Tab-separated table of C-alpha atoms in Angstrom:
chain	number	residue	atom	x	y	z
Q	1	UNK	CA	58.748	14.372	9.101
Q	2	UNK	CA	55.646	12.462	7.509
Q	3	UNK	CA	56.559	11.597	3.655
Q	4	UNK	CA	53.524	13.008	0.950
Q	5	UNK	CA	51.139	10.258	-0.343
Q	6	UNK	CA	52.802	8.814	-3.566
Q	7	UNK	CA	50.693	9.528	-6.800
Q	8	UNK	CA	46.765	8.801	-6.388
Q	9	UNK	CA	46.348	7.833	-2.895
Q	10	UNK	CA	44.477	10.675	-2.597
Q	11	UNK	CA	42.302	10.495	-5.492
Q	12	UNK	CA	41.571	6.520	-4.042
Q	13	UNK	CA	40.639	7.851	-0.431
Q	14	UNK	CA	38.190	10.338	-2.253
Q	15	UNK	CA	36.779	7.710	-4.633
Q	16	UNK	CA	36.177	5.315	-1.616
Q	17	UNK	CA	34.429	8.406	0.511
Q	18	UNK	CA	32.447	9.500	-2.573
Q	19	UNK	CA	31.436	5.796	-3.020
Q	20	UNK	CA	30.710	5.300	0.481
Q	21	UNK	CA	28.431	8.657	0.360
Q	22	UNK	CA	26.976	7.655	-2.704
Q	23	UNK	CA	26.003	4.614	-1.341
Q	24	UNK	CA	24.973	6.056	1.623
Q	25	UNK	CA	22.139	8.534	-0.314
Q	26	UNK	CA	21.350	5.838	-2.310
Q	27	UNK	CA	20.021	3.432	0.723
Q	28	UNK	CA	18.506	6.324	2.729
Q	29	UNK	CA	16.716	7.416	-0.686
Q	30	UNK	CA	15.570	3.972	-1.213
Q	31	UNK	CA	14.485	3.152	2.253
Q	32	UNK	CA	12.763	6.145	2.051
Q	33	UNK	CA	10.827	4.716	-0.962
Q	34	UNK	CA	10.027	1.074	0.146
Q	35	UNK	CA	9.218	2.893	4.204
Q	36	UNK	CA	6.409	5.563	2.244
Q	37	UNK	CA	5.160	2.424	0.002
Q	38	UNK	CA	4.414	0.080	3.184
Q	39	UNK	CA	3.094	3.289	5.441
Q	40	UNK	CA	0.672	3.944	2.237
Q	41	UNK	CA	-0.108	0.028	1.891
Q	42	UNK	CA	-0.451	-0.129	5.499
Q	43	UNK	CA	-2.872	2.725	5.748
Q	44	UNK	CA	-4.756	1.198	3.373
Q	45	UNK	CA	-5.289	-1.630	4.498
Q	46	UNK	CA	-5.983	-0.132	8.063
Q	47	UNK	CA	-8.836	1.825	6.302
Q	48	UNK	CA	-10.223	-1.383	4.690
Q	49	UNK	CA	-10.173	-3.585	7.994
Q	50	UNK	CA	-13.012	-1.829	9.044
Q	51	UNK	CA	-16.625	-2.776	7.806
Q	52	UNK	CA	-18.028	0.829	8.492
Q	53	UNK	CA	-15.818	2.474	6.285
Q	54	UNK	CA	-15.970	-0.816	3.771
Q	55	UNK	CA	-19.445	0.267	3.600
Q	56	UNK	CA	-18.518	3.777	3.301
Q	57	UNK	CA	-16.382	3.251	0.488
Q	58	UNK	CA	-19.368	0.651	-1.379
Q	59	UNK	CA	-22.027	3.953	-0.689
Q	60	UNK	CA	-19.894	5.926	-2.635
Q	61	UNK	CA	-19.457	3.901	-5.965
Q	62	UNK	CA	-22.764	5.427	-6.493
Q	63	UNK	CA	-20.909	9.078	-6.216
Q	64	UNK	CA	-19.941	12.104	-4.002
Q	65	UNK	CA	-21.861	12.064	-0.729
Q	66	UNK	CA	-21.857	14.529	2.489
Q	67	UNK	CA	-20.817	13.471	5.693
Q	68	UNK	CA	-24.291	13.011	6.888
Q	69	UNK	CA	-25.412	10.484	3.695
Q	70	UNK	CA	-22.171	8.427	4.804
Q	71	UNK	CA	-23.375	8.683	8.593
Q	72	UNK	CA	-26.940	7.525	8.152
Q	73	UNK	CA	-26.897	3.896	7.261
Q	74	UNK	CA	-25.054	3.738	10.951
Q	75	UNK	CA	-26.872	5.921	13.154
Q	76	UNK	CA	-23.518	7.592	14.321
Q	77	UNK	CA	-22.903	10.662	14.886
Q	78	UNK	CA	-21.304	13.226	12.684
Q	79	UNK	CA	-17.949	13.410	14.885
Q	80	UNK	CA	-17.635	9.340	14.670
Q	81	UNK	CA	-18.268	9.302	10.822
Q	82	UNK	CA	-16.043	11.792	10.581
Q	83	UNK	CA	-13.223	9.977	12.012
Q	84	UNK	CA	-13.957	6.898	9.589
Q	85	UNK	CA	-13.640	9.212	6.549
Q	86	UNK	CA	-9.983	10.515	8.030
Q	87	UNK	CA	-8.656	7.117	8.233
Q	88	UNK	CA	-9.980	6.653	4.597
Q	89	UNK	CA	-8.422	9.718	3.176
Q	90	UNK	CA	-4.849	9.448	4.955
Q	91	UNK	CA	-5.327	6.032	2.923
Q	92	UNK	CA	-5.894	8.003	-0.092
Q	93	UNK	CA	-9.293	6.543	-0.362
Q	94	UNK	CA	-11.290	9.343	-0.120
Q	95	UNK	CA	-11.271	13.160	-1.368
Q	96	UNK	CA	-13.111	15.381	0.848
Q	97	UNK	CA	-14.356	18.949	0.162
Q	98	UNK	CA	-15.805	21.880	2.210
Q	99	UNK	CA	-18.527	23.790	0.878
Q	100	UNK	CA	-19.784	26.437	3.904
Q	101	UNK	CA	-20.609	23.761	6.660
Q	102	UNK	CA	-21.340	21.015	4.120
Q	103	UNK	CA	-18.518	18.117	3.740
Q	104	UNK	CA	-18.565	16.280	0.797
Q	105	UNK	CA	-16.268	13.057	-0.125
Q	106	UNK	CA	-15.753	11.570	-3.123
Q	107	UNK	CA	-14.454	7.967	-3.646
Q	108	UNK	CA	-10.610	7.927	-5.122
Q	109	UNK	CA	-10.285	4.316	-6.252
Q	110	UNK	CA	-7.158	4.952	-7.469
Q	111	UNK	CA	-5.240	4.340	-4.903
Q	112	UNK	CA	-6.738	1.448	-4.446
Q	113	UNK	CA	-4.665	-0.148	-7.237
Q	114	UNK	CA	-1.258	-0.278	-5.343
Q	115	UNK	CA	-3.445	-2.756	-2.581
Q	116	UNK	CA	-4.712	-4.631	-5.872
Q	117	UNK	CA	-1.514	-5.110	-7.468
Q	118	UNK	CA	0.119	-6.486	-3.775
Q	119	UNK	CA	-2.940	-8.653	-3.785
Q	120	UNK	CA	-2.583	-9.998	-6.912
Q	121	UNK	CA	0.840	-11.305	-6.950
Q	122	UNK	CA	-0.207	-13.632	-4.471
Q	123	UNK	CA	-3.827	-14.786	-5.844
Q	124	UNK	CA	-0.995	-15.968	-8.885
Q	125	UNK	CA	0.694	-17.539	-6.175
Q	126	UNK	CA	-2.557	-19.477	-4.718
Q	127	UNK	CA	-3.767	-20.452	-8.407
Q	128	UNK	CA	-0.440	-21.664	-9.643
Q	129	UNK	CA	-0.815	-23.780	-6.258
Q	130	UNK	CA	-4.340	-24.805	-6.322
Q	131	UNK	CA	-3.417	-25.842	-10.624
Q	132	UNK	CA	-0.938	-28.224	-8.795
Q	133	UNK	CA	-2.930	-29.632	-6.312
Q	134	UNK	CA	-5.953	-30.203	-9.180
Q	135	UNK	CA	-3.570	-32.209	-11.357
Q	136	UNK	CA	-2.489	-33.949	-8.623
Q	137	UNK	CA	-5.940	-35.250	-7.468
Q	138	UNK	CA	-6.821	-35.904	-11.529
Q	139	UNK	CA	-4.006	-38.321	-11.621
Q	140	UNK	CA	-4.483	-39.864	-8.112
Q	141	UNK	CA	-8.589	-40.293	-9.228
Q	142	UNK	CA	-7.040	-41.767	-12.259
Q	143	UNK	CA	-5.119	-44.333	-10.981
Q	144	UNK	CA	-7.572	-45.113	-8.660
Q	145	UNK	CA	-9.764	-45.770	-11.694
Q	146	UNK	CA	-7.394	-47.744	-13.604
Q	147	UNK	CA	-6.358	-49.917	-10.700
């Protein structure tokens, strides 16, 4: 005959499973978080890579355009433009509308930012560098002066 857990063995094996599954939800939750922020940065910078749709994007800052204003500059077809402006809206770039056979996209700079902000931590990287390497060269011109 097996002898009964003493007092609170069982309450420690269900702490260590909750634990365990807490811990568990919490990684899955926040690989799910950091895997959807790279896809997104990723797509972005996928749409960006491109000098078409770079150009795309740059046409309209000036506002919405159809499919056919985007297409022009390029002399490409309507299907090939077409699949420029889906890689910039699964970026998030772009916001397209239908209107009867008319397509018109709209630039959505805001998504943009997350790309910026990546960016930018290392251009503060780079300057805090380059500030370094300028004092340096002051003080090696200035000993080279003196001496």
């Amino acid at each position: 005959m097996r002898a009964s857990p003493g007092p609170g063995t069982l309450n420690r094996r269900t702490t260590i499973f909750n634990q365990t599954v807490d811990y568990l939800i919490f990684a899955a939750i926040f690989n799910h978080m950091v895997k959807h922020y790279t896809d997104r940065l990723d797509a972005t910078f996928h749409a960006l890579a491109d000098p078409t749709r770079r150009g795309m994007l740059a046409s309209l800052m000036s506002g919405e355009k159809t499919v056919s204003a985007l297409a022009q500059p390029y002399a490409m077809s309507l299907a090939a433009a077409s699949k420029h402006i889906r890689k910039l809206e699964d970026a998030g770039l772009v916001d397209r509308k239908v209107e009867g056979r008319t397509h018109y996209c709209r630039l959505n700079a805001s998504n943009m930012a997350e790309a910026h902000a990546w960016m930018d931590r290392y251009r503060r990287f780079w300057e805090g560098r380059l500030d370094l390497l300028e004092a340096l060269l002051d003080a090696e011109d200035s000993a080279d002066k003196s001496g």
